[in-house]
Amino acid sequence: MLRIRVLHGPNLNLLGSREPSLYGTLSLEAIDSAITKLAIELAVKVDLRQSNSEGELVTWVQEAREEYDGIIINPAAYTHTSIAIRDAIAAVGLPTIEVHLSNIYQREEFRHRSYISGVSIGQISGLGATGYLLALRGLHDHLAASKGRKSTSAQAASRRAIKGTTS
Ligand code: DQA
């Protein structure tokens, strides 16, 4: 079973009441239950967490190396400031998808730069809560395809070993 850690950054605990014209009216709890429902459908184990603290997010990214196959993260304001979260994602090397509820490229100039996108396999921005569901499907497909590739090459290697050839 694939395992994915979903991380929500600062102020996302206020979703539902926080600037609804930008971030929508769904609470974080409602978004998390939609993610959980889709995860059950896809047979993926998800672990969902929110923190207002950069250090805690860094720790959760680091810990994911042990138990998870990939990460979905909305780093919120840390997207635009956090080299520490970027470095943690690069260090663990897990496939990561970055999500933003709002379209950060239609907003203030300072939101146009993401420190996270350079270490992510993809970014979804501007599709509201649906962005998390697309990220979950996308990461699931990405991980399933890479597992498939790994088992195909492992099978080929064992066939070569049985035949005593190297290529
Ligand atoms: C956000 C966009 C960020 O610029 C902002 O700081 C957030 C939320 C989004 O989901 O649209 O807190 O990541």
mmCIF file with all atom_site columns, C-alpha atoms and ligand atoms in Angstrom:
data_model
loop_
_atom_site.group_PDB
_atom_site.id
_atom_site.type_symbol
_atom_site.label_atom_id
_atom_site.label_alt_id
_atom_site.label_comp_id
_atom_site.label_asym_id
_atom_site.label_entity_id
_atom_site.label_seq_id
_atom_site.pdbx_PDB_ins_code
_atom_site.Cartn_x
_atom_site.Cartn_y
_atom_site.Cartn_z
_atom_site.occupancy
_atom_site.B_iso_or_equiv
_atom_site.pdbx_formal_charge
_atom_site.auth_seq_id
_atom_site.auth_comp_id
_atom_site.auth_asym_id
_atom_site.auth_atom_id
_atom_site.pdbx_PDB_model_num
ATOM   1   C CA . MET A 1 1   ? 0.000   0.000   0.000   1.00 0.00 ? 1   MET A CA 1
ATOM   2   C CA . LEU A 1 2   ? 1.351   3.443   -0.961  1.00 0.00 ? 2   LEU A CA 1
ATOM   3   C CA . ARG A 1 3   ? 1.830   5.872   1.941   1.00 0.00 ? 3   ARG A CA 1
ATOM   4   C CA . ILE A 1 4   ? 1.602   9.648   1.496   1.00 0.00 ? 4   ILE A CA 1
ATOM   5   C CA . ARG A 1 5   ? 2.147   12.391  4.071   1.00 0.00 ? 5   ARG A CA 1
ATOM   6   C CA . VAL A 1 6   ? 0.048   15.560  3.551   1.00 0.00 ? 6   VAL A CA 1
ATOM   7   C CA . LEU A 1 7   ? 1.349   18.727  5.214   1.00 0.00 ? 7   LEU A CA 1
ATOM   8   C CA . HIS A 1 8   ? -0.505  22.023  5.619   1.00 0.00 ? 8   HIS A CA 1
ATOM   9   C CA . GLY A 1 9   ? 1.488   25.111  6.588   1.00 0.00 ? 9   GLY A CA 1
ATOM   10  C CA . PRO A 1 10  ? 0.770   28.208  8.675   1.00 0.00 ? 10  PRO A CA 1
ATOM   11  C CA . ASN A 1 11  ? -2.683  29.787  8.920   1.00 0.00 ? 11  ASN A CA 1
ATOM   12  C CA . LEU A 1 12  ? -4.326  26.931  7.014   1.00 0.00 ? 12  LEU A CA 1
ATOM   13  C CA . ASN A 1 13  ? -5.947  25.894  10.322  1.00 0.00 ? 13  ASN A CA 1
ATOM   14  C CA . LEU A 1 14  ? -8.110  28.996  9.787   1.00 0.00 ? 14  LEU A CA 1
ATOM   15  C CA . LEU A 1 15  ? -9.504  27.852  6.438   1.00 0.00 ? 15  LEU A CA 1
ATOM   16  C CA . GLY A 1 16  ? -13.224 28.396  6.127   1.00 0.00 ? 16  GLY A CA 1
ATOM   17  C CA . SER A 1 17  ? -13.107 31.758  7.890   1.00 0.00 ? 17  SER A CA 1
ATOM   18  C CA . ARG A 1 18  ? -9.772  33.024  6.523   1.00 0.00 ? 18  ARG A CA 1
ATOM   19  C CA . GLU A 1 19  ? -10.185 35.328  3.466   1.00 0.00 ? 19  GLU A CA 1
ATOM   20  C CA . PRO A 1 20  ? -12.841 33.058  1.863   1.00 0.00 ? 20  PRO A CA 1
ATOM   21  C CA . SER A 1 21  ? -12.730 34.997  -1.411  1.00 0.00 ? 21  SER A CA 1
ATOM   22  C CA . LEU A 1 22  ? -9.140  33.741  -1.830  1.00 0.00 ? 22  LEU A CA 1
ATOM   23  C CA . TYR A 1 23  ? -9.151  30.413  -0.059  1.00 0.00 ? 23  TYR A CA 1
ATOM   24  C CA . GLY A 1 24  ? -12.787 29.244  -0.258  1.00 0.00 ? 24  GLY A CA 1
ATOM   25  C CA . THR A 1 25  ? -15.271 28.378  2.456   1.00 0.00 ? 25  THR A CA 1
ATOM   26  C CA . LEU A 1 26  ? -14.218 24.807  3.256   1.00 0.00 ? 26  LEU A CA 1
ATOM   27  C CA . SER A 1 27  ? -12.596 24.236  6.634   1.00 0.00 ? 27  SER A CA 1
ATOM   28  C CA . LEU A 1 28  ? -9.309  22.333  6.870   1.00 0.00 ? 28  LEU A CA 1
ATOM   29  C CA . GLU A 1 29  ? -11.236 19.504  8.480   1.00 0.00 ? 29  GLU A CA 1
ATOM   30  C CA . ALA A 1 30  ? -13.562 19.305  5.444   1.00 0.00 ? 30  ALA A CA 1
ATOM   31  C CA . ILE A 1 31  ? -10.573 19.330  3.055   1.00 0.00 ? 31  ILE A CA 1
ATOM   32  C CA . ASP A 1 32  ? -8.855  16.604  5.095   1.00 0.00 ? 32  ASP A CA 1
ATOM   33  C CA . SER A 1 33  ? -11.951 14.419  5.018   1.00 0.00 ? 33  SER A CA 1
ATOM   34  C CA . ALA A 1 34  ? -12.231 14.800  1.219   1.00 0.00 ? 34  ALA A CA 1
ATOM   35  C CA . ILE A 1 35  ? -8.551  13.768  0.946   1.00 0.00 ? 35  ILE A CA 1
ATOM   36  C CA . THR A 1 36  ? -9.141  10.799  3.263   1.00 0.00 ? 36  THR A CA 1
ATOM   37  C CA . LYS A 1 37  ? -12.163 9.673   1.218   1.00 0.00 ? 37  LYS A CA 1
ATOM   38  C CA . LEU A 1 38  ? -10.167 9.719   -2.015  1.00 0.00 ? 38  LEU A CA 1
ATOM   39  C CA . ALA A 1 39  ? -7.235  7.979   -0.304  1.00 0.00 ? 39  ALA A CA 1
ATOM   40  C CA . ILE A 1 40  ? -9.534  5.101   0.689   1.00 0.00 ? 40  ILE A CA 1
ATOM   41  C CA . GLU A 1 41  ? -10.724 4.860   -2.936  1.00 0.00 ? 41  GLU A CA 1
ATOM   42  C CA . LEU A 1 42  ? -7.127  4.762   -4.193  1.00 0.00 ? 42  LEU A CA 1
ATOM   43  C CA . ALA A 1 43  ? -6.033  2.415   -1.392  1.00 0.00 ? 43  ALA A CA 1
ATOM   44  C CA . VAL A 1 44  ? -3.418  4.899   -0.218  1.00 0.00 ? 44  VAL A CA 1
ATOM   45  C CA . LYS A 1 45  ? -2.531  5.424   3.435   1.00 0.00 ? 45  LYS A CA 1
ATOM   46  C CA . VAL A 1 46  ? -2.521  9.168   4.210   1.00 0.00 ? 46  VAL A CA 1
ATOM   47  C CA . ASP A 1 47  ? -1.192  11.029  7.206   1.00 0.00 ? 47  ASP A CA 1
ATOM   48  C CA . LEU A 1 48  ? -2.537  14.605  7.452   1.00 0.00 ? 48  LEU A CA 1
ATOM   49  C CA . ARG A 1 49  ? -0.914  17.312  9.565   1.00 0.00 ? 49  ARG A CA 1
ATOM   50  C CA . GLN A 1 50  ? -1.000  21.103  9.950   1.00 0.00 ? 50  GLN A CA 1
ATOM   51  C CA . SER A 1 51  ? 1.519   23.329  11.682  1.00 0.00 ? 51  SER A CA 1
ATOM   52  C CA . ASN A 1 52  ? 2.142   27.035  12.072  1.00 0.00 ? 52  ASN A CA 1
ATOM   53  C CA . SER A 1 53  ? 5.780   26.313  12.825  1.00 0.00 ? 53  SER A CA 1
ATOM   54  C CA . GLU A 1 54  ? 8.498   26.030  10.170  1.00 0.00 ? 54  GLU A CA 1
ATOM   55  C CA . GLY A 1 55  ? 10.664  23.769  12.354  1.00 0.00 ? 55  GLY A CA 1
ATOM   56  C CA . GLU A 1 56  ? 7.826   21.329  12.910  1.00 0.00 ? 56  GLU A CA 1
ATOM   57  C CA . LEU A 1 57  ? 7.166   21.121  9.157   1.00 0.00 ? 57  LEU A CA 1
ATOM   58  C CA . VAL A 1 58  ? 10.897  20.468  8.573   1.00 0.00 ? 58  VAL A CA 1
ATOM   59  C CA . THR A 1 59  ? 10.817  17.664  11.170  1.00 0.00 ? 59  THR A CA 1
ATOM   60  C CA . TRP A 1 60  ? 7.726   16.073  9.612   1.00 0.00 ? 60  TRP A CA 1
ATOM   61  C CA . VAL A 1 61  ? 9.354   16.172  6.151   1.00 0.00 ? 61  VAL A CA 1
ATOM   62  C CA . GLN A 1 62  ? 12.517  14.557  7.574   1.00 0.00 ? 62  GLN A CA 1
ATOM   63  C CA . GLU A 1 63  ? 10.542  11.865  9.408   1.00 0.00 ? 63  GLU A CA 1
ATOM   64  C CA . ALA A 1 64  ? 8.583   11.019  6.253   1.00 0.00 ? 64  ALA A CA 1
ATOM   65  C CA . ARG A 1 65  ? 11.739  9.379   4.872   1.00 0.00 ? 65  ARG A CA 1
ATOM   66  C CA . GLU A 1 66  ? 11.237  6.432   7.229   1.00 0.00 ? 66  GLU A CA 1
ATOM   67  C CA . GLU A 1 67  ? 7.565   5.687   6.680   1.00 0.00 ? 67  GLU A CA 1
ATOM   68  C CA . TYR A 1 68  ? 6.198   7.394   3.557   1.00 0.00 ? 68  TYR A CA 1
ATOM   69  C CA . ASP A 1 69  ? 6.581   7.088   -0.210  1.00 0.00 ? 69  ASP A CA 1
ATOM   70  C CA . GLY A 1 70  ? 5.743   10.704  -1.068  1.00 0.00 ? 70  GLY A CA 1
ATOM   71  C CA . ILE A 1 71  ? 4.668   14.097  0.246   1.00 0.00 ? 71  ILE A CA 1
ATOM   72  C CA . ILE A 1 72  ? 1.933   16.584  -0.633  1.00 0.00 ? 72  ILE A CA 1
ATOM   73  C CA . ILE A 1 73  ? 2.597   19.984  0.899   1.00 0.00 ? 73  ILE A CA 1
ATOM   74  C CA . ASN A 1 74  ? 0.945   23.374  0.987   1.00 0.00 ? 74  ASN A CA 1
ATOM   75  C CA . PRO A 1 75  ? 3.730   25.303  2.706   1.00 0.00 ? 75  PRO A CA 1
ATOM   76  C CA . ALA A 1 76  ? 1.502   28.443  2.733   1.00 0.00 ? 76  ALA A CA 1
ATOM   77  C CA . ALA A 1 77  ? 3.592   31.574  3.445   1.00 0.00 ? 77  ALA A CA 1
ATOM   78  C CA . TYR A 1 78  ? 6.743   29.450  3.949   1.00 0.00 ? 78  TYR A CA 1
ATOM   79  C CA . THR A 1 79  ? 6.579   28.723  0.209   1.00 0.00 ? 79  THR A CA 1
ATOM   80  C CA . HIS A 1 80  ? 8.046   32.153  -0.388  1.00 0.00 ? 80  HIS A CA 1
ATOM   81  C CA . THR A 1 81  ? 10.593  32.230  2.449   1.00 0.00 ? 81  THR A CA 1
ATOM   82  C CA . SER A 1 82  ? 11.686  28.787  3.590   1.00 0.00 ? 82  SER A CA 1
ATOM   83  C CA . ILE A 1 83  ? 15.008  27.459  2.371   1.00 0.00 ? 83  ILE A CA 1
ATOM   84  C CA . ALA A 1 84  ? 14.815  25.086  5.365   1.00 0.00 ? 84  ALA A CA 1
ATOM   85  C CA . ILE A 1 85  ? 11.686  23.317  4.068   1.00 0.00 ? 85  ILE A CA 1
ATOM   86  C CA . ARG A 1 86  ? 13.163  23.210  0.567   1.00 0.00 ? 86  ARG A CA 1
ATOM   87  C CA . ASP A 1 87  ? 16.387  21.660  1.896   1.00 0.00 ? 87  ASP A CA 1
ATOM   88  C CA . ALA A 1 88  ? 14.436  19.084  3.935   1.00 0.00 ? 88  ALA A CA 1
ATOM   89  C CA . ILE A 1 89  ? 12.489  17.986  0.828   1.00 0.00 ? 89  ILE A CA 1
ATOM   90  C CA . ALA A 1 90  ? 15.730  17.783  -1.176  1.00 0.00 ? 90  ALA A CA 1
ATOM   91  C CA . ALA A 1 91  ? 17.409  15.830  1.640   1.00 0.00 ? 91  ALA A CA 1
ATOM   92  C CA . VAL A 1 92  ? 14.720  13.151  1.943   1.00 0.00 ? 92  VAL A CA 1
ATOM   93  C CA . GLY A 1 93  ? 14.399  12.825  -1.827  1.00 0.00 ? 93  GLY A CA 1
ATOM   94  C CA . LEU A 1 94  ? 10.735  11.751  -1.677  1.00 0.00 ? 94  LEU A CA 1
ATOM   95  C CA . PRO A 1 95  ? 8.534   12.704  -4.650  1.00 0.00 ? 95  PRO A CA 1
ATOM   96  C CA . THR A 1 96  ? 6.704   15.838  -3.515  1.00 0.00 ? 96  THR A CA 1
ATOM   97  C CA . ILE A 1 97  ? 3.785   17.804  -4.944  1.00 0.00 ? 97  ILE A CA 1
ATOM   98  C CA . GLU A 1 98  ? 3.253   21.435  -3.926  1.00 0.00 ? 98  GLU A CA 1
ATOM   99  C CA . VAL A 1 99  ? -0.338  22.669  -3.614  1.00 0.00 ? 99  VAL A CA 1
ATOM   100 C CA . HIS A 1 100 ? -1.797  26.175  -3.300  1.00 0.00 ? 100 HIS A CA 1
ATOM   101 C CA . LEU A 1 101 ? -5.488  26.908  -2.997  1.00 0.00 ? 101 LEU A CA 1
ATOM   102 C CA . SER A 1 102 ? -5.123  30.312  -4.632  1.00 0.00 ? 102 SER A CA 1
ATOM   103 C CA . ASN A 1 103 ? -3.303  31.098  -7.872  1.00 0.00 ? 103 ASN A CA 1
ATOM   104 C CA . ILE A 1 104 ? -0.098  32.513  -6.424  1.00 0.00 ? 104 ILE A CA 1
ATOM   105 C CA . TYR A 1 105 ? 0.909   33.921  -9.855  1.00 0.00 ? 105 TYR A CA 1
ATOM   106 C CA . GLN A 1 106 ? -2.160  36.170  -9.999  1.00 0.00 ? 106 GLN A CA 1
ATOM   107 C CA . ARG A 1 107 ? -1.359  37.673  -6.610  1.00 0.00 ? 107 ARG A CA 1
ATOM   108 C CA . GLU A 1 108 ? 1.302   39.965  -5.134  1.00 0.00 ? 108 GLU A CA 1
ATOM   109 C CA . GLU A 1 109 ? 4.774   39.791  -6.689  1.00 0.00 ? 109 GLU A CA 1
ATOM   110 C CA . PHE A 1 110 ? 6.298   38.320  -3.486  1.00 0.00 ? 110 PHE A CA 1
ATOM   111 C CA . ARG A 1 111 ? 4.078   35.237  -3.885  1.00 0.00 ? 111 ARG A CA 1
ATOM   112 C CA . HIS A 1 112 ? 5.375   34.515  -7.390  1.00 0.00 ? 112 HIS A CA 1
ATOM   113 C CA . ARG A 1 113 ? 8.578   32.954  -6.089  1.00 0.00 ? 113 ARG A CA 1
ATOM   114 C CA . SER A 1 114 ? 8.374   29.461  -4.622  1.00 0.00 ? 114 SER A CA 1
ATOM   115 C CA . TYR A 1 115 ? 11.426  27.963  -2.918  1.00 0.00 ? 115 TYR A CA 1
ATOM   116 C CA . ILE A 1 116 ? 9.603   24.625  -3.005  1.00 0.00 ? 116 ILE A CA 1
ATOM   117 C CA . SER A 1 117 ? 8.844   24.200  -6.712  1.00 0.00 ? 117 SER A CA 1
ATOM   118 C CA . GLY A 1 118 ? 12.493  23.443  -7.594  1.00 0.00 ? 118 GLY A CA 1
ATOM   119 C CA . VAL A 1 119 ? 12.388  20.330  -5.414  1.00 0.00 ? 119 VAL A CA 1
ATOM   120 C CA . SER A 1 120 ? 8.834   19.237  -6.308  1.00 0.00 ? 120 SER A CA 1
ATOM   121 C CA . ILE A 1 121 ? 7.747   16.951  -9.110  1.00 0.00 ? 121 ILE A CA 1
ATOM   122 C CA . GLY A 1 122 ? 4.854   19.357  -9.738  1.00 0.00 ? 122 GLY A CA 1
ATOM   123 C CA . GLN A 1 123 ? 2.839   22.275  -8.444  1.00 0.00 ? 123 GLN A CA 1
ATOM   124 C CA . ILE A 1 124 ? -0.943  22.828  -8.440  1.00 0.00 ? 124 ILE A CA 1
ATOM   125 C CA . SER A 1 125 ? -2.016  26.398  -7.813  1.00 0.00 ? 125 SER A CA 1
ATOM   126 C CA . GLY A 1 126 ? -5.399  28.106  -8.021  1.00 0.00 ? 126 GLY A CA 1
ATOM   127 C CA . LEU A 1 127 ? -7.830  25.179  -8.048  1.00 0.00 ? 127 LEU A CA 1
ATOM   128 C CA . GLY A 1 128 ? -8.929  25.468  -4.428  1.00 0.00 ? 128 GLY A CA 1
ATOM   129 C CA . ALA A 1 129 ? -9.446  22.283  -2.411  1.00 0.00 ? 129 ALA A CA 1
ATOM   130 C CA . THR A 1 130 ? -9.643  20.262  -5.652  1.00 0.00 ? 130 THR A CA 1
ATOM   131 C CA . GLY A 1 131 ? -5.900  20.886  -5.973  1.00 0.00 ? 131 GLY A CA 1
ATOM   132 C CA . TYR A 1 132 ? -5.224  18.508  -3.074  1.00 0.00 ? 132 TYR A CA 1
ATOM   133 C CA . LEU A 1 133 ? -7.331  15.775  -4.691  1.00 0.00 ? 133 LEU A CA 1
ATOM   134 C CA . LEU A 1 134 ? -5.547  16.197  -8.019  1.00 0.00 ? 134 LEU A CA 1
ATOM   135 C CA . ALA A 1 135 ? -2.225  16.109  -6.182  1.00 0.00 ? 135 ALA A CA 1
ATOM   136 C CA . LEU A 1 136 ? -3.211  12.850  -4.469  1.00 0.00 ? 136 LEU A CA 1
ATOM   137 C CA . ARG A 1 137 ? -4.207  11.236  -7.774  1.00 0.00 ? 137 ARG A CA 1
ATOM   138 C CA . GLY A 1 138 ? -1.073  12.566  -9.469  1.00 0.00 ? 138 GLY A CA 1
ATOM   139 C CA . LEU A 1 139 ? 1.279   11.391  -6.739  1.00 0.00 ? 139 LEU A CA 1
ATOM   140 C CA . HIS A 1 140 ? -0.475  8.011   -6.561  1.00 0.00 ? 140 HIS A CA 1
ATOM   141 C CA . ASP A 1 141 ? -0.022  7.519   -10.326 1.00 0.00 ? 141 ASP A CA 1
ATOM   142 C CA . HIS A 1 142 ? 3.590   8.713   -10.189 1.00 0.00 ? 142 HIS A CA 1
ATOM   143 C CA . LEU A 1 143 ? 4.475   6.355   -7.307  1.00 0.00 ? 143 LEU A CA 1
ATOM   144 C CA . ALA A 1 144 ? 2.589   3.405   -8.794  1.00 0.00 ? 144 ALA A CA 1
ATOM   145 C CA . ALA A 1 145 ? 4.410   3.876   -12.127 1.00 0.00 ? 145 ALA A CA 1
ATOM   146 C CA . SER A 1 146 ? 7.813   4.098   -10.464 1.00 0.00 ? 146 SER A CA 1
ATOM   147 C CA . LYS A 1 147 ? 7.106   1.003   -8.315  1.00 0.00 ? 147 LYS A CA 1
ATOM   148 C CA . GLY A 1 148 ? 6.062   -0.801  -11.513 1.00 0.00 ? 148 GLY A CA 1
ATOM   149 C CA . ARG A 1 149 ? 9.303   0.261   -13.230 1.00 0.00 ? 149 ARG A CA 1
ATOM   150 C CA . LYS A 1 150 ? 11.364  -0.887  -10.235 1.00 0.00 ? 150 LYS A CA 1
ATOM   151 C CA . SER A 1 151 ? 9.724   -4.313  -10.101 1.00 0.00 ? 151 SER A CA 1
ATOM   152 C CA . THR A 1 152 ? 10.093  -4.737  -13.887 1.00 0.00 ? 152 THR A CA 1
ATOM   153 C CA . SER A 1 153 ? 13.804  -3.949  -13.705 1.00 0.00 ? 153 SER A CA 1
ATOM   154 C CA . ALA A 1 154 ? 14.231  -6.198  -10.639 1.00 0.00 ? 154 ALA A CA 1
ATOM   155 C CA . GLN A 1 155 ? 12.556  -9.025  -12.582 1.00 0.00 ? 155 GLN A CA 1
ATOM   156 C CA . ALA A 1 156 ? 14.820  -8.371  -15.584 1.00 0.00 ? 156 ALA A CA 1
ATOM   157 C CA . ALA A 1 157 ? 17.888  -8.398  -13.302 1.00 0.00 ? 157 ALA A CA 1
ATOM   158 C CA . SER A 1 158 ? 16.877  -11.696 -11.748 1.00 0.00 ? 158 SER A CA 1
ATOM   159 C CA . ARG A 1 159 ? 16.250  -13.189 -15.233 1.00 0.00 ? 159 ARG A CA 1
ATOM   160 C CA . ARG A 1 160 ? 19.736  -12.017 -16.246 1.00 0.00 ? 160 ARG A CA 1
ATOM   161 C CA . ALA A 1 161 ? 21.201  -13.506 -13.050 1.00 0.00 ? 161 ALA A CA 1
ATOM   162 C CA . ILE A 1 162 ? 19.514  -16.853 -13.768 1.00 0.00 ? 162 ILE A CA 1
ATOM   163 C CA . LYS A 1 163 ? 20.853  -16.815 -17.333 1.00 0.00 ? 163 LYS A CA 1
ATOM   164 C CA . GLY A 1 164 ? 24.280  -15.694 -16.085 1.00 0.00 ? 164 GLY A CA 1
ATOM   165 C CA . THR A 1 165 ? 24.358  -12.625 -18.346 1.00 0.00 ? 165 THR A CA 1
ATOM   166 C CA . THR A 1 166 ? 24.977  -9.015  -17.319 1.00 0.00 ? 166 THR A CA 1
ATOM   167 C CA . SER A 1 167 ? 22.984  -7.000  -19.885 1.00 0.00 ? 167 SER A CA 1
HETATM 168 C C1 . DQA B 2 .   ? -1.294  29.658  -0.096  1.00 0.00 ? 1   DQA B C1 1
HETATM 169 C C2 . DQA B 2 .   ? -0.702  30.857  -0.832  1.00 0.00 ? 1   DQA B C2 1
HETATM 170 C C3 . DQA B 2 .   ? 0.353   31.549  0.013   1.00 0.00 ? 1   DQA B C3 1
HETATM 171 O O1 . DQA B 2 .   ? 0.892   32.662  -0.680  1.00 0.00 ? 1   DQA B O1 1
HETATM 172 C C4 . DQA B 2 .   ? -0.252  32.040  1.310   1.00 0.00 ? 1   DQA B C4 1
HETATM 173 O O2 . DQA B 2 .   ? 0.753   32.612  2.132   1.00 0.00 ? 1   DQA B O2 1
HETATM 174 C C5 . DQA B 2 .   ? -1.015  30.996  2.029   1.00 0.00 ? 1   DQA B C5 1
HETATM 175 C C6 . DQA B 2 .   ? -1.820  30.033  1.273   1.00 0.00 ? 1   DQA B C6 1
HETATM 176 C C7 . DQA B 2 .   ? -2.480  29.025  -0.878  1.00 0.00 ? 1   DQA B C7 1
HETATM 177 O O3 . DQA B 2 .   ? -2.854  27.911  -0.530  1.00 0.00 ? 1   DQA B O3 1
HETATM 178 O O4 . DQA B 2 .   ? -3.024  29.655  -1.779  1.00 0.00 ? 1   DQA B O4 1
HETATM 179 O O5 . DQA B 2 .   ? -1.076  30.994  3.260   1.00 0.00 ? 1   DQA B O5 1
HETATM 180 O O6 . DQA B 2 .   ? -0.297  28.656  0.023   1.00 0.00 ? 1   DQA B O6 1
#
